[in-house]
Tab-separated table of C-alpha atoms in Angstrom:
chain	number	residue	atom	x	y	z
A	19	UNK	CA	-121.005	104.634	-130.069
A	20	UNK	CA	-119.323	105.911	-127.060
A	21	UNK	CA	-118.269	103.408	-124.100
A	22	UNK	CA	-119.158	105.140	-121.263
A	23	UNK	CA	-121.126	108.429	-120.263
A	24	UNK	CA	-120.562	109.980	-117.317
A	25	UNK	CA	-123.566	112.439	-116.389
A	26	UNK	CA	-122.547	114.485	-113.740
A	27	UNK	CA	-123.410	118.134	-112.204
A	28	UNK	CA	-120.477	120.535	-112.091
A	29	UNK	CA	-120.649	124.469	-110.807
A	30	UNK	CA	-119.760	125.954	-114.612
A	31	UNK	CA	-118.292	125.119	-117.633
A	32	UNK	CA	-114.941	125.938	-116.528
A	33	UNK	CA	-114.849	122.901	-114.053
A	34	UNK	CA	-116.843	120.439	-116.510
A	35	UNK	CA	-113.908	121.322	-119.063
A	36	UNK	CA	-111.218	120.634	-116.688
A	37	UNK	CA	-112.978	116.768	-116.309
A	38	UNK	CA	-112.001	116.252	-119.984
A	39	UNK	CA	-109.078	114.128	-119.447
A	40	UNK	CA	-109.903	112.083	-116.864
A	41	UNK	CA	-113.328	112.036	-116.300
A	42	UNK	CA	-115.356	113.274	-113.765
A	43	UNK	CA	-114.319	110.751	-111.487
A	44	UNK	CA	-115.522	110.900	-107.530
A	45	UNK	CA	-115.226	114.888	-107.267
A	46	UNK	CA	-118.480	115.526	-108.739
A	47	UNK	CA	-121.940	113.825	-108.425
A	48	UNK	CA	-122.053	111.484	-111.482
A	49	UNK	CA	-124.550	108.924	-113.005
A	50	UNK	CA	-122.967	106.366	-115.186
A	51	UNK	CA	-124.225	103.894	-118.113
A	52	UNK	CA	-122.682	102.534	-121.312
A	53	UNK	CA	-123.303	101.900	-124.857
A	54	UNK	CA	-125.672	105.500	-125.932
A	55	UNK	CA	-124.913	108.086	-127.893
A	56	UNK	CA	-124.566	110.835	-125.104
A	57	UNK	CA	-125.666	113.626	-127.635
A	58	UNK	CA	-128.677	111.875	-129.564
A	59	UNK	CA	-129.691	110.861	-125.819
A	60	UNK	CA	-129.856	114.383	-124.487
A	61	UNK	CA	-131.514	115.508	-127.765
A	62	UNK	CA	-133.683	113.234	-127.465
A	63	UNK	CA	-134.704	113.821	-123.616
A	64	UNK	CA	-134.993	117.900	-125.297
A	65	UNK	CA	-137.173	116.889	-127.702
A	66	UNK	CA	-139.861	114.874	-125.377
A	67	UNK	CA	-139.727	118.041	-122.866
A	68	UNK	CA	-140.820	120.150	-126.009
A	69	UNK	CA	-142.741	117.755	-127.383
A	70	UNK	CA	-143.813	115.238	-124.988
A	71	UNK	CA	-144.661	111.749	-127.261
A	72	UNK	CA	-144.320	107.888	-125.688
A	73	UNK	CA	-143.586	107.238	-129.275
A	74	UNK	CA	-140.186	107.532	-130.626
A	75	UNK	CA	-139.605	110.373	-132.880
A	76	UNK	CA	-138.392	109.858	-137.039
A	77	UNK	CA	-134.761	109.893	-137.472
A	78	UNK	CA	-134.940	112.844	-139.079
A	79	UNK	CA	-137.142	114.836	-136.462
A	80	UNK	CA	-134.263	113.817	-133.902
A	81	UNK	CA	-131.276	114.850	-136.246
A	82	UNK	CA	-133.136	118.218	-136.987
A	83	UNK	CA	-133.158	118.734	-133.615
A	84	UNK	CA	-130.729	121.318	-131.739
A	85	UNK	CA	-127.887	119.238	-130.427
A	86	UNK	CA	-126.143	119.936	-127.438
A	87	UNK	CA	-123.231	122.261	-126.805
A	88	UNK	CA	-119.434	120.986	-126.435
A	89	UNK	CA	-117.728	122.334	-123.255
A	90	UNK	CA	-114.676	121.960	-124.690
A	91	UNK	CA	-113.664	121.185	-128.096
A	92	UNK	CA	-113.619	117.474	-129.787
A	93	UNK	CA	-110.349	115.959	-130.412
A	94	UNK	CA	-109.402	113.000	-132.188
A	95	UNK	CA	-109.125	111.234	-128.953
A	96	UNK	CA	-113.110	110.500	-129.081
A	97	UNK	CA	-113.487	112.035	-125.395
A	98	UNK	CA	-116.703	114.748	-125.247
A	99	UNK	CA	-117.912	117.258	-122.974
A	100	UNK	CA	-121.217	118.403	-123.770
A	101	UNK	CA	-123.463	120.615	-122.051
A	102	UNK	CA	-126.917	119.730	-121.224
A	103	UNK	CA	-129.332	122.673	-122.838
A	104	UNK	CA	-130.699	124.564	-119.234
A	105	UNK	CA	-134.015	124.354	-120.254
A	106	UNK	CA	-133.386	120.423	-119.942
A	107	UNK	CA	-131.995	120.614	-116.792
A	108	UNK	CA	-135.188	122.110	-115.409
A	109	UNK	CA	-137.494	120.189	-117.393
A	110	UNK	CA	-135.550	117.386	-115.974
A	111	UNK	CA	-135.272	118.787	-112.437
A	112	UNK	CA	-139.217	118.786	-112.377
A	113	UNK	CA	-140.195	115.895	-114.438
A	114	UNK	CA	-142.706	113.599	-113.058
A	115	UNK	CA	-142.414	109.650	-112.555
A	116	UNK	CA	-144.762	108.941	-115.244
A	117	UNK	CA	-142.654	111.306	-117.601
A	118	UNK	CA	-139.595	109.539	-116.995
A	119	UNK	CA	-141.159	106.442	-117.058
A	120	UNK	CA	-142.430	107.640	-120.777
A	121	UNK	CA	-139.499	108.919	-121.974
A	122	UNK	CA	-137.390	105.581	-120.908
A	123	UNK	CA	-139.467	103.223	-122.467
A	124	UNK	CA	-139.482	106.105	-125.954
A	125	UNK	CA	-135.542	105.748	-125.581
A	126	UNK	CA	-135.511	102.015	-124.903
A	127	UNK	CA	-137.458	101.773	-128.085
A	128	UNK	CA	-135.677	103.889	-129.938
A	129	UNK	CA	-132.296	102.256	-129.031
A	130	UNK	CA	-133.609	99.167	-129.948
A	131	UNK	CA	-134.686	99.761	-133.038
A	132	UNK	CA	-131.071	101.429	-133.734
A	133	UNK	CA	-129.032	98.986	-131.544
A	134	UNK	CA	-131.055	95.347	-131.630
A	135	UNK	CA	-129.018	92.968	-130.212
A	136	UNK	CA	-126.102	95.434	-129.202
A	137	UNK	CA	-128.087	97.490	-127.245
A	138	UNK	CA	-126.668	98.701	-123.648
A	139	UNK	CA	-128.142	96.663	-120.919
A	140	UNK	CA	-128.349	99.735	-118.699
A	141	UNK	CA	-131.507	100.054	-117.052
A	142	UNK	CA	-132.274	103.368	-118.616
A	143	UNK	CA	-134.814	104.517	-116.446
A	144	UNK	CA	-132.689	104.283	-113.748
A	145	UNK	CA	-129.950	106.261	-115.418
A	146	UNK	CA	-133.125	109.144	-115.955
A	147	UNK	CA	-133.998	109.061	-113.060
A	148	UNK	CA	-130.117	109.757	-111.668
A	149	UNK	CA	-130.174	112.235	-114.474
A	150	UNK	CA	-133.303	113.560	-112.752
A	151	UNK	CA	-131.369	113.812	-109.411
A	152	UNK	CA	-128.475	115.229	-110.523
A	153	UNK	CA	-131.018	118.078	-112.383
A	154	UNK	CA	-132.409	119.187	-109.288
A	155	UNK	CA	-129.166	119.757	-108.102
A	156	UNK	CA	-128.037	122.063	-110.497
A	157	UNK	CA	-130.790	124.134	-110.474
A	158	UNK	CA	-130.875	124.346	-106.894
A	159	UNK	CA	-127.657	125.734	-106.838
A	160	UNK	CA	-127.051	127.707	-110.083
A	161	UNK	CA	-124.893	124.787	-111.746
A	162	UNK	CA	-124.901	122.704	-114.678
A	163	UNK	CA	-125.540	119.474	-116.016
A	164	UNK	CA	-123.040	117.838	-118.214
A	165	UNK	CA	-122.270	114.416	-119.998
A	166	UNK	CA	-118.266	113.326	-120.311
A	167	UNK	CA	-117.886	110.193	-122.961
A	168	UNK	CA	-115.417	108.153	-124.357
């Protein structure tokens, strides 16, 4: 389980990859939280956008599921870039209250049932609806929406 996600908006992939060692830090528009899978999560948020459900989709729906893309390759380190799919990014971008409402309490329920006790205590529909924010921004300028993790 990675410590902490950084999701953050960046101009290309060349400038997310450059974040890899240090983060994204204060030059780029960032949303933080702790304790989630950064890849299952942004699967997951694909998957609702395709296939919009409040309930929680099977394990094996969400591992079947196209995964994002690393920016720049994984290392032993356990630092990722990954790319948020564009067709996230918009659905993001134009996503209604009620659908992030939805989809956190899908992913709260989901990380419970993974996590129990050990589950982040992130308030995870804030952290969609930064994600949200930071969504409209890249597609209001051409960029990208990324997720650093260690």
């Amino acid at each position: 389980m990675a410590h902490d996600i950084v999701f953050f908006f960046a101009p290309d992939d060349e400038a997310a990859a450059a974040v890899r060692l240090r983060g994204p830090g204060a030059a780029f528009e960032s949303v933080t939280c702790r304790f989630v899978e950064p890849d299952s999560a942004i699967a997951e948020w694909d998957m609702y956008f395709q296939q919009p459900s409040a309930e929680a989709p099977p394990v094996e729906q969400l591992l079947g599921w196209a995964w994002p893309k690393w920016v720049t390759a994984p290392l032993n380190d356990g630092v990722e870039v990954f790319a948020l799919p564009k067709r996230l990014t918009r659905a993001l971008a134009s996503a209604s209250s009620a659908e992030l409402e939805e989809l956190a309490g899908r992913w709260t329920t989901r990380l419970r049932s993974e996590d129990g006790d050990d589950m982040t205590d992130d308030d995870l529909l804030a952290v969609l609806q930064g994600v949200a924010r930071l969504a409209a921004s890249a597609v209001n300028t051409g960029g990208g929406l990324y997720s650093w993790s260690f």
